[in-house]
mmCIF file of C-alpha atoms (C1' of nucleotides) in Angstrom:
data_model
loop_
_atom_site.group_PDB
_atom_site.id
_atom_site.type_symbol
_atom_site.label_atom_id
_atom_site.label_comp_id
_atom_site.label_asym_id
_atom_site.label_seq_id
_atom_site.Cartn_x
_atom_site.Cartn_y
_atom_site.Cartn_z
ATOM 1 C CA MET P 1 29.761 4.984 -9.280
ATOM 2 C CA SER P 2 27.571 4.311 -11.975
ATOM 3 C CA THR P 3 27.923 6.229 -15.238
ATOM 4 C CA ALA P 4 24.495 6.101 -16.108
ATOM 5 C CA THR P 5 22.554 9.561 -16.700
ATOM 6 C CA ARG P 6 18.835 10.617 -16.104
ATOM 7 C CA SER P 7 18.624 11.275 -20.113
ATOM 8 C CA ASP P 8 19.829 7.667 -20.517
ATOM 9 C CA TRP P 9 16.697 6.262 -18.289
ATOM 10 C CA ALA P 10 14.143 8.097 -20.156
ATOM 11 C CA GLU P 11 16.008 7.252 -23.614
ATOM 12 C CA GLU P 12 15.585 3.644 -22.408
ATOM 13 C CA ALA P 13 12.101 4.154 -21.318
ATOM 14 C CA ARG P 14 11.456 5.735 -24.816
ATOM 15 C CA ALA P 15 12.781 2.927 -26.698
ATOM 16 C CA ALA P 16 11.402 0.026 -24.445
ATOM 17 C CA LEU P 17 7.867 1.839 -25.193
ATOM 18 C CA SER P 18 8.211 1.899 -28.654
ATOM 19 C CA GLY P 19 9.771 -2.061 -28.559
ATOM 20 C CA ALA P 20 6.820 -3.009 -27.093
ATOM 21 C CA GLY P 21 4.302 -1.393 -29.096
ATOM 22 C CA TYR P 22 3.214 1.805 -28.149
ATOM 23 C CA ARG P 23 2.904 5.012 -29.794
ATOM 24 C CA ARG P 24 4.434 8.512 -28.991
ATOM 25 C CA GLY P 25 2.106 10.278 -27.008
ATOM 26 C CA GLY P 26 2.391 13.550 -25.441
ATOM 27 C CA ALA P 27 1.080 12.936 -21.904
ATOM 28 C CA ARG P 28 3.221 9.994 -21.384
ATOM 29 C CA ALA P 29 6.448 11.804 -22.740
ATOM 30 C CA THR P 30 5.528 14.511 -20.376
ATOM 31 C CA VAL P 31 5.581 11.839 -17.503
ATOM 32 C CA ILE P 32 8.815 10.176 -18.529
ATOM 33 C CA ASP P 33 10.512 13.589 -18.392
ATOM 34 C CA ALA P 34 9.285 14.295 -15.073
ATOM 35 C CA LEU P 35 10.266 11.028 -13.848
ATOM 36 C CA ALA P 36 13.726 11.523 -15.145
ATOM 37 C CA GLU P 37 14.282 14.534 -13.140
ATOM 38 C CA GLN P 38 13.278 13.077 -9.513
ATOM 39 C CA ASP P 39 16.064 12.156 -7.224
ATOM 40 C CA CYS P 40 13.964 9.962 -4.923
ATOM 41 C CA ALA P 41 10.520 8.331 -5.215
ATOM 42 C CA ILE P 42 7.065 10.235 -6.112
ATOM 43 C CA THR P 43 3.558 9.800 -5.687
ATOM 44 C CA ALA P 44 0.960 10.024 -8.788
ATOM 45 C CA LEU P 45 -0.548 12.788 -7.085
ATOM 46 C CA ASP P 46 2.500 14.581 -6.672
ATOM 47 C CA LEU P 47 3.449 14.276 -9.748
ATOM 48 C CA GLU P 48 0.392 15.412 -11.166
ATOM 49 C CA GLU P 49 0.691 18.432 -8.647
ATOM 50 C CA GLU P 50 4.425 19.181 -9.866
ATOM 51 C CA LEU P 51 3.044 19.277 -13.562
ATOM 52 C CA ARG P 52 0.086 21.574 -13.198
ATOM 53 C CA ARG P 53 2.347 24.129 -11.176
ATOM 54 C CA ARG P 54 4.940 23.469 -14.735
ATOM 55 C CA ASP P 55 2.207 24.279 -17.452
ATOM 56 C CA GLU P 56 2.299 20.953 -18.328
ATOM 57 C CA GLY P 57 -0.901 19.331 -16.604
ATOM 58 C CA VAL P 58 -1.656 15.913 -17.762
ATOM 59 C CA GLY P 59 -4.560 13.887 -17.063
ATOM 60 C CA ARG P 60 -4.935 12.123 -13.394
ATOM 61 C CA ALA P 61 -5.458 9.118 -15.614
ATOM 62 C CA SER P 62 -2.741 9.448 -18.490
ATOM 63 C CA ILE P 63 -0.494 9.327 -15.257
ATOM 64 C CA TYR P 64 -1.584 6.532 -13.665
ATOM 65 C CA ARG P 65 -1.681 4.787 -16.999
ATOM 66 C CA ALA P 66 2.125 5.805 -17.945
ATOM 67 C CA LEU P 67 3.011 4.548 -14.639
ATOM 68 C CA GLU P 68 1.534 1.501 -14.745
ATOM 69 C CA GLN P 69 3.149 1.174 -18.184
ATOM 70 C CA LEU P 70 6.675 1.771 -17.392
ATOM 71 C CA GLU P 71 6.409 -0.414 -14.238
ATOM 72 C CA GLN P 72 5.253 -2.867 -16.149
ATOM 73 C CA LEU P 73 8.262 -2.734 -18.326
ATOM 74 C CA GLY P 74 10.791 -2.719 -15.549
ATOM 75 C CA LEU P 75 11.544 0.831 -15.715
ATOM 76 C CA LEU P 76 9.681 2.031 -12.636
ATOM 77 C CA GLN P 77 9.776 0.654 -9.085
ATOM 78 C CA ARG P 78 6.813 1.027 -7.029
ATOM 79 C CA ILE P 79 7.236 1.560 -3.252
ATOM 80 C CA GLU P 80 4.596 2.033 -0.560
ATOM 81 C CA VAL P 81 5.616 5.715 0.796
ATOM 82 C CA CYS P 82 2.465 6.125 3.026
ATOM 83 C CA ARG P 83 -0.493 4.057 3.876
ATOM 84 C CA GLY P 84 -2.260 3.014 0.539
ATOM 85 C CA THR P 85 0.055 5.408 -1.388
ATOM 86 C CA ALA P 86 2.379 4.232 -3.769
ATOM 87 C CA GLY P 87 5.396 5.932 -5.148
ATOM 88 C CA TYR P 88 7.228 5.636 -8.175
ATOM 89 C CA GLU P 89 11.169 5.833 -8.824
ATOM 90 C CA ARG P 90 13.163 5.067 -11.926
ATOM 91 C CA VAL P 91 15.062 1.228 -11.860
ATOM 92 C CA GLU P 92 18.393 2.256 -13.312
ATOM 93 C CA PRO P 93 19.918 0.714 -16.769
ATOM 94 C CA ASP P 94 22.571 -0.819 -14.791
ATOM 95 C CA GLY P 95 20.906 -2.301 -11.686
ATOM 96 C CA GLU P 96 21.949 0.326 -9.642
ATOM 97 C CA HIS P 97 19.237 1.338 -6.711
ATOM 98 C CA HIS P 98 19.000 2.170 -3.298
ATOM 99 C CA HIS P 99 16.533 1.402 -0.947
ATOM 100 C CA HIS P 100 14.625 3.916 1.799
ATOM 101 C CA ALA P 101 14.778 5.004 5.539
ATOM 102 C CA ILE P 102 11.328 6.424 5.962
ATOM 103 C CA CYS P 103 10.249 8.073 8.973
ATOM 104 C CA ARG P 104 7.010 7.683 11.178
ATOM 105 C CA ASP P 105 6.782 10.733 12.184
ATOM 106 C CA CYS P 106 7.580 13.118 9.365
ATOM 107 C CA GLY P 107 7.430 10.804 6.261
ATOM 108 C CA ARG P 108 10.726 11.591 5.220
ATOM 109 C CA LEU P 109 12.373 9.118 2.654
ATOM 110 C CA ILE P 110 15.774 9.091 3.271
ATOM 111 C CA PRO P 111 17.521 6.951 0.792
ATOM 112 C CA PHE P 112 20.764 4.520 1.021
ATOM 113 C CA GLU P 113 22.398 1.730 -0.773
ATOM 114 C CA ASP P 114 24.796 -1.350 0.776
ATOM 115 C CA ARG P 115 26.698 -3.739 -0.698
ATOM 116 C CA SER P 116 26.425 -6.290 1.849
ATOM 117 C CA LEU P 117 22.585 -5.827 2.203
ATOM 118 C CA GLU P 118 22.370 -6.757 -1.700
ATOM 119 C CA ARG P 119 24.489 -9.439 -1.118
ATOM 120 C CA ALA P 120 22.618 -10.748 1.903
ATOM 121 C CA LEU P 121 19.312 -10.600 -0.098
ATOM 122 C CA ALA P 122 20.813 -12.641 -3.334
ATOM 123 C CA LYS P 123 21.814 -15.226 -0.953
ATOM 124 C CA VAL P 124 18.676 -15.892 0.661
ATOM 125 C CA ALA P 125 16.829 -15.890 -2.522
ATOM 126 C CA ASP P 126 19.366 -18.193 -3.735
ATOM 127 C CA ARG P 127 18.695 -20.554 -0.616
ATOM 128 C CA ILE P 128 15.129 -20.179 -0.535
ATOM 129 C CA GLY P 129 15.072 -21.122 -4.542
ATOM 130 C CA PHE P 130 13.045 -18.400 -5.618
ATOM 131 C CA ASP P 131 13.570 -16.561 -8.568
ATOM 132 C CA ALA P 132 13.974 -12.841 -7.412
ATOM 133 C CA SER P 133 13.225 -10.064 -9.885
ATOM 134 C CA GLY P 134 13.353 -7.337 -7.633
ATOM 135 C CA HIS P 135 13.341 -6.811 -3.639
ATOM 136 C CA ASP P 136 12.126 -4.093 -1.682
ATOM 137 C CA VAL P 137 13.719 -3.025 1.568
ATOM 138 C CA VAL P 138 12.590 -0.309 4.029
ATOM 139 C CA LEU P 139 13.519 0.903 7.483
ATOM 140 C CA ARG P 140 11.063 2.195 9.776
ATOM 141 C CA GLY P 141 11.709 4.368 12.642
ATOM 142 C CA LEU P 142 12.447 7.915 13.433
ATOM 143 C CA CYS P 143 14.582 10.217 11.518
ATOM 144 C CA ASP P 144 17.449 12.199 12.994
ATOM 145 C CA ARG P 145 15.511 15.641 12.949
ATOM 146 C CA CYS P 146 12.456 13.740 14.467
ATOM 147 C CA GLU P 147 14.290 11.493 17.059
ATOM 148 C CA ARG P 148 15.588 14.369 19.339
ATOM 149 C CA MET Z 1 14.642 -21.871 18.084
ATOM 150 C CA SER Z 2 12.483 -20.158 19.807
ATOM 151 C CA THR Z 3 10.166 -21.223 22.773
ATOM 152 C CA ALA Z 4 7.357 -18.521 22.240
ATOM 153 C CA THR Z 5 4.231 -20.062 21.038
ATOM 154 C CA ARG Z 6 1.025 -18.253 19.475
ATOM 155 C CA SER Z 7 -1.104 -18.310 23.298
ATOM 156 C CA ASP Z 8 1.949 -15.763 24.150
ATOM 157 C CA TRP Z 9 1.294 -13.445 22.138
ATOM 158 C CA ALA Z 10 -2.196 -13.268 22.716
ATOM 159 C CA GLU Z 11 -1.312 -13.071 26.438
ATOM 160 C CA GLU Z 12 1.063 -10.512 25.421
ATOM 161 C CA ALA Z 13 -1.571 -8.138 23.406
ATOM 162 C CA ARG Z 14 -3.891 -8.547 26.458
ATOM 163 C CA ALA Z 15 -1.410 -7.219 29.138
ATOM 164 C CA ALA Z 16 -0.220 -4.703 26.659
ATOM 165 C CA LEU Z 17 -3.656 -3.289 25.688
ATOM 166 C CA SER Z 18 -4.309 -3.350 29.380
ATOM 167 C CA GLY Z 19 -1.574 -1.427 30.480
ATOM 168 C CA ALA Z 20 -2.346 1.062 27.709
ATOM 169 C CA GLY Z 21 -5.080 1.849 29.347
ATOM 170 C CA TYR Z 22 -7.741 -0.193 27.173
ATOM 171 C CA ARG Z 23 -10.661 -2.080 27.994
ATOM 172 C CA ARG Z 24 -11.433 -5.594 27.184
ATOM 173 C CA GLY Z 25 -14.061 -5.887 24.487
ATOM 174 C CA GLY Z 26 -15.343 -8.718 22.713
ATOM 175 C CA ALA Z 27 -14.638 -7.873 19.001
ATOM 176 C CA ARG Z 28 -11.085 -7.148 19.970
ATOM 177 C CA ALA Z 29 -10.606 -10.239 21.838
ATOM 178 C CA THR Z 30 -12.263 -12.034 18.758
ATOM 179 C CA VAL Z 31 -9.193 -10.309 16.793
ATOM 180 C CA ILE Z 32 -6.809 -11.363 18.836
ATOM 181 C CA ASP Z 33 -7.444 -15.016 19.325
ATOM 182 C CA ALA Z 34 -8.115 -15.030 15.110
ATOM 183 C CA LEU Z 35 -4.691 -13.568 14.599
ATOM 184 C CA ALA Z 36 -3.039 -15.714 17.023
ATOM 185 C CA GLU Z 37 -3.820 -18.807 14.783
ATOM 186 C CA GLN Z 38 -2.335 -17.208 11.809
ATOM 187 C CA ASP Z 39 0.203 -18.449 10.353
ATOM 188 C CA CYS Z 40 1.162 -15.863 7.970
ATOM 189 C CA ALA Z 41 0.056 -12.339 6.796
ATOM 190 C CA ILE Z 42 -3.958 -11.869 6.647
ATOM 191 C CA THR Z 43 -5.331 -9.030 5.330
ATOM 192 C CA ALA Z 44 -8.229 -7.126 7.213
ATOM 193 C CA LEU Z 45 -11.220 -8.355 5.053
ATOM 194 C CA ASP Z 46 -9.891 -11.887 4.701
ATOM 195 C CA LEU Z 47 -9.776 -11.678 8.738
ATOM 196 C CA GLU Z 48 -13.485 -10.060 8.689
ATOM 197 C CA GLU Z 49 -14.369 -13.164 6.028
ATOM 198 C CA GLU Z 50 -12.825 -15.905 8.196
ATOM 199 C CA LEU Z 51 -14.540 -14.496 11.344
ATOM 200 C CA ARG Z 52 -18.156 -14.365 10.039
ATOM 201 C CA ARG Z 53 -17.187 -18.054 8.841
ATOM 202 C CA ARG Z 54 -17.118 -19.072 12.054
ATOM 203 C CA ASP Z 55 -19.614 -17.274 13.469
ATOM 204 C CA GLU Z 56 -17.719 -15.078 15.383
ATOM 205 C CA GLY Z 57 -18.655 -11.904 12.993
ATOM 206 C CA VAL Z 58 -17.117 -8.758 14.019
ATOM 207 C CA GLY Z 59 -17.865 -5.317 12.469
ATOM 208 C CA ARG Z 60 -15.529 -4.142 9.902
ATOM 209 C CA ALA Z 61 -14.515 -1.001 11.692
ATOM 210 C CA SER Z 62 -14.046 -2.769 15.011
ATOM 211 C CA ILE Z 63 -11.309 -5.030 13.020
ATOM 212 C CA TYR Z 64 -9.785 -2.101 11.757
ATOM 213 C CA ARG Z 65 -9.319 -0.367 14.627
ATOM 214 C CA ALA Z 66 -8.108 -3.389 16.734
ATOM 215 C CA LEU Z 67 -5.696 -3.658 14.012
ATOM 216 C CA GLU Z 68 -4.415 -0.564 13.936
ATOM 217 C CA GLN Z 69 -4.024 -0.469 17.987
ATOM 218 C CA LEU Z 70 -2.103 -3.632 17.762
ATOM 219 C CA GLU Z 71 0.248 -2.282 15.593
ATOM 220 C CA GLN Z 72 0.768 1.121 17.547
ATOM 221 C CA LEU Z 73 1.737 -1.291 20.351
ATOM 222 C CA GLY Z 74 3.772 -2.849 18.191
ATOM 223 C CA LEU Z 75 2.088 -6.195 18.231
ATOM 224 C CA LEU Z 76 1.497 -6.461 14.816
ATOM 225 C CA GLN Z 77 3.173 -5.380 12.141
ATOM 226 C CA ARG Z 78 1.917 -4.037 8.924
ATOM 227 C CA ILE Z 79 2.785 -5.221 5.281
ATOM 228 C CA GLU Z 80 1.316 -4.359 1.603
ATOM 229 C CA VAL Z 81 0.135 -7.614 0.459
ATOM 230 C CA CYS Z 82 -1.274 -6.199 -2.920
ATOM 231 C CA ARG Z 83 -1.354 -2.649 -4.356
ATOM 232 C CA GLY Z 84 -3.148 -1.131 -1.702
ATOM 233 C CA THR Z 85 -4.542 -3.746 0.357
ATOM 234 C CA ALA Z 86 -2.552 -4.251 3.868
ATOM 235 C CA GLY Z 87 -1.689 -7.525 5.191
ATOM 236 C CA TYR Z 88 -1.004 -8.171 8.971
ATOM 237 C CA GLU Z 89 1.123 -10.558 11.059
ATOM 238 C CA ARG Z 90 2.341 -11.013 14.729
ATOM 239 C CA VAL Z 91 5.346 -9.185 15.997
ATOM 240 C CA GLU Z 92 6.360 -12.321 18.309
ATOM 241 C CA PRO Z 93 7.856 -11.672 21.913
ATOM 242 C CA ASP Z 94 11.378 -12.386 21.332
ATOM 243 C CA GLY Z 95 12.201 -10.377 18.243
ATOM 244 C CA GLU Z 96 11.825 -13.493 16.060
ATOM 245 C CA HIS Z 97 10.235 -12.381 12.765
ATOM 246 C CA HIS Z 98 10.275 -13.441 9.461
ATOM 247 C CA HIS Z 99 9.977 -11.879 6.009
ATOM 248 C CA HIS Z 100 8.080 -12.580 2.558
ATOM 249 C CA ALA Z 101 8.938 -13.744 -1.186
ATOM 250 C CA ILE Z 102 5.652 -12.619 -2.914
ATOM 251 C CA CYS Z 103 4.723 -14.304 -6.621
ATOM 252 C CA ARG Z 104 4.132 -11.887 -8.649
ATOM 253 C CA ASP Z 105 2.125 -14.496 -10.700
ATOM 254 C CA CYS Z 106 -0.043 -16.066 -8.407
ATOM 255 C CA GLY Z 107 0.094 -13.917 -5.375
ATOM 256 C CA ARG Z 108 1.851 -16.665 -2.601
ATOM 257 C CA LEU Z 109 3.074 -15.395 0.016
ATOM 258 C CA ILE Z 110 6.552 -17.710 0.966
ATOM 259 C CA PRO Z 111 7.916 -16.814 4.383
ATOM 260 C CA PHE Z 112 11.412 -16.696 5.107
ATOM 261 C CA GLU Z 113 14.249 -16.044 7.586
ATOM 262 C CA ASP Z 114 17.685 -15.010 7.283
ATOM 263 C CA ARG Z 115 20.337 -13.796 10.255
ATOM 264 C CA SER Z 116 22.794 -12.587 7.822
ATOM 265 C CA LEU Z 117 20.361 -10.182 6.134
ATOM 266 C CA GLU Z 118 19.364 -9.075 9.206
ATOM 267 C CA ARG Z 119 22.757 -8.153 10.457
ATOM 268 C CA ALA Z 120 23.086 -6.376 7.455
ATOM 269 C CA LEU Z 121 19.610 -4.716 8.026
ATOM 270 C CA ALA Z 122 20.996 -3.784 11.635
ATOM 271 C CA LYS Z 123 24.563 -2.583 10.060
ATOM 272 C CA VAL Z 124 23.143 -0.134 7.529
ATOM 273 C CA ALA Z 125 20.913 1.386 10.202
ATOM 274 C CA ASP Z 126 23.574 1.919 12.240
ATOM 275 C CA ARG Z 127 25.908 3.014 9.453
ATOM 276 C CA ILE Z 128 23.416 5.766 8.392
ATOM 277 C CA GLY Z 129 22.380 6.749 11.859
ATOM 278 C CA PHE Z 130 18.628 6.270 11.381
ATOM 279 C CA ASP Z 131 16.749 5.023 14.874
ATOM 280 C CA ALA Z 132 14.827 1.789 12.937
ATOM 281 C CA SER Z 133 12.374 0.287 14.891
ATOM 282 C CA GLY Z 134 11.577 -2.242 12.592
ATOM 283 C CA HIS Z 135 12.059 -2.972 8.323
ATOM 284 C CA ASP Z 136 10.562 -4.802 5.563
ATOM 285 C CA VAL Z 137 11.932 -6.904 3.226
ATOM 286 C CA VAL Z 138 9.866 -8.331 0.054
ATOM 287 C CA LEU Z 139 11.581 -10.442 -2.260
ATOM 288 C CA ARG Z 140 9.586 -9.926 -5.799
ATOM 289 C CA GLY Z 141 9.740 -12.292 -8.396
ATOM 290 C CA LEU Z 142 8.425 -16.247 -9.531
ATOM 291 C CA CYS Z 143 7.774 -18.552 -6.833
ATOM 292 C CA ASP Z 144 8.843 -22.101 -7.769
ATOM 293 C CA ARG Z 145 4.984 -23.236 -8.826
ATOM 294 C CA CYS Z 146 4.973 -20.536 -11.454
ATOM 295 C CA GLU Z 147 8.360 -20.185 -13.154
ATOM 296 C CA ARG Z 148 7.717 -23.629 -14.842
ATOM 297 C "C1'" DA X 1 -8.651 4.955 -42.067
ATOM 298 C "C1'" DT X 2 -7.291 2.583 -38.088
ATOM 299 C "C1'" DG X 3 -6.336 2.271 -33.943
ATOM 300 C "C1'" DA X 4 -3.729 3.720 -29.748
ATOM 301 C "C1'" DC X 5 -4.008 7.893 -26.512
ATOM 302 C "C1'" DT X 6 -5.732 11.414 -23.654
ATOM 303 C "C1'" DG X 7 -8.738 13.661 -20.257
ATOM 304 C "C1'" DC X 8 -12.828 13.680 -17.830
ATOM 305 C "C1'" DA X 9 -16.015 11.914 -14.756
ATOM 306 C "C1'" DA X 10 -17.419 8.122 -12.726
ATOM 307 C "C1'" DA X 11 -16.840 3.854 -10.556
ATOM 308 C "C1'" DG X 12 -13.764 0.607 -7.190
ATOM 309 C "C1'" DC X 13 -11.606 -0.771 -3.623
ATOM 310 C "C1'" DC X 14 -10.122 -0.762 0.971
ATOM 311 C "C1'" DT X 15 -9.853 2.115 5.385
ATOM 312 C "C1'" DT X 16 -11.496 5.600 8.332
ATOM 313 C "C1'" DT X 17 -15.142 8.415 10.703
ATOM 314 C "C1'" DG X 18 -19.439 9.859 12.406
ATOM 315 C "C1'" DC X 19 -22.858 8.629 15.665
ATOM 316 C "C1'" DA X 20 -25.890 5.796 18.659
ATOM 317 C "C1'" DC X 21 -26.167 1.745 21.399
ATOM 318 C "C1'" DG X 22 -24.235 -1.542 24.731
ATOM 319 C "C1'" DC X 23 -20.947 -2.938 27.934
ATOM 320 C "C1'" DA X 24 -16.836 -3.075 30.787
ATOM 321 C "C1'" DA X 25 -15.284 -0.939 35.085
ATOM 322 C "C1'" DT V 1 -22.706 6.279 36.282
ATOM 323 C "C1'" DT V 2 -18.937 7.418 32.939
ATOM 324 C "C1'" DG V 3 -16.931 6.895 28.742
ATOM 325 C "C1'" DC V 4 -15.143 2.901 26.175
ATOM 326 C "C1'" DG V 5 -16.187 -0.576 22.978
ATOM 327 C "C1'" DT V 6 -18.773 -1.677 19.013
ATOM 328 C "C1'" DG V 7 -21.352 -1.990 14.503
ATOM 329 C "C1'" DC V 8 -23.684 0.267 10.420
ATOM 330 C "C1'" DA V 9 -23.564 3.575 7.364
ATOM 331 C "C1'" DA V 10 -21.344 7.129 5.377
ATOM 332 C "C1'" DA V 11 -17.428 9.636 3.909
ATOM 333 C "C1'" DG V 12 -12.471 9.753 2.458
ATOM 334 C "C1'" DG V 13 -8.431 8.967 -0.214
ATOM 335 C "C1'" DC V 14 -5.944 6.942 -3.862
ATOM 336 C "C1'" DT V 15 -6.687 4.390 -8.074
ATOM 337 C "C1'" DT V 16 -8.945 2.115 -12.174
ATOM 338 C "C1'" DT V 17 -12.464 2.241 -15.826
ATOM 339 C "C1'" DG V 18 -15.364 3.954 -19.406
ATOM 340 C "C1'" DC V 19 -15.983 6.715 -23.045
ATOM 341 C "C1'" DA V 20 -15.728 10.286 -26.582
ATOM 342 C "C1'" DG V 21 -13.007 13.109 -28.901
ATOM 343 C "C1'" DT V 22 -7.892 13.756 -30.636
ATOM 344 C "C1'" DC V 23 -3.950 12.582 -32.414
ATOM 345 C "C1'" DA V 24 0.200 9.208 -34.239
ATOM 346 C "C1'" DT V 25 1.098 5.952 -37.779
#
DNA sequence: ATGACTGCAAAGCCTTTGCACGCAA
DNA sequence: TTGCGTGCAAAGGCTTTGCAGTCAT
């Protein structure tokens, strides 16, 4: 198990942004803190709503801009959660990550990790000579609640 | 190696549609024939353009509708090729399928197959108790042309 | 003082929907 | 004849961009 914590991620994000020449801005700071607390992928619009509920409202454009910058720096991973809608989640400093099973009925995201899947992915990238910096895996089907 | 051919797929598609109670329509037939010829994923808009070039133009709405119906019947798989844009490709009758490495520089799609990856995916779905009917795998990084 | 950051509104882009007409069955 | 299939145009939904005001450095 990893020893990384969520605040490590926020710390790393701030450092990376600063290193990349970004200034410190209120909206982006709010977005980073909110992302640090998420357990799984969240969409830009859900994030906007959550922040508004907490009275930390941030302009929609600022949210999208922050997400894009963080993704660019390799701090966030973007995944498609519904048709045409993107979700974002932290990329952990130690490389630890998970994938998702997505229920086609209720849309629920079920995160999972699997070592042998990771090994297979690394091997295939090597085999085909592709310099893979990352990968997405999504299982599609019915979750245990919807299956019955 | 599979013995399935592309016309098998078109055949199967027509049969499945007919079995599902769909009538035979010109626009959908054109879309099916065009899909049968593709080597890899194609977007709705690229398909529209290709058909127009061939003077077999089909209304955009009809293309989207056909793609959706075919996906619903399990004859097409939808994958996200660019941010917010979907590509579609045939699901072969024998279950054979491939995945993609996508170059983040030039956007090129490099298809690949891998048995042990498939095994790992099947095992993990089983392990977490998820009734997976399908899966997406995308490797992200730089292709051999852009790496240098 | 300079230039990045922010929020609002407008524009963009892919996709879906409404509707009238045409065609398969 | 019935109602599915089609095409056009309009509407939707998510995301990006333009711009003027604000704030960090």
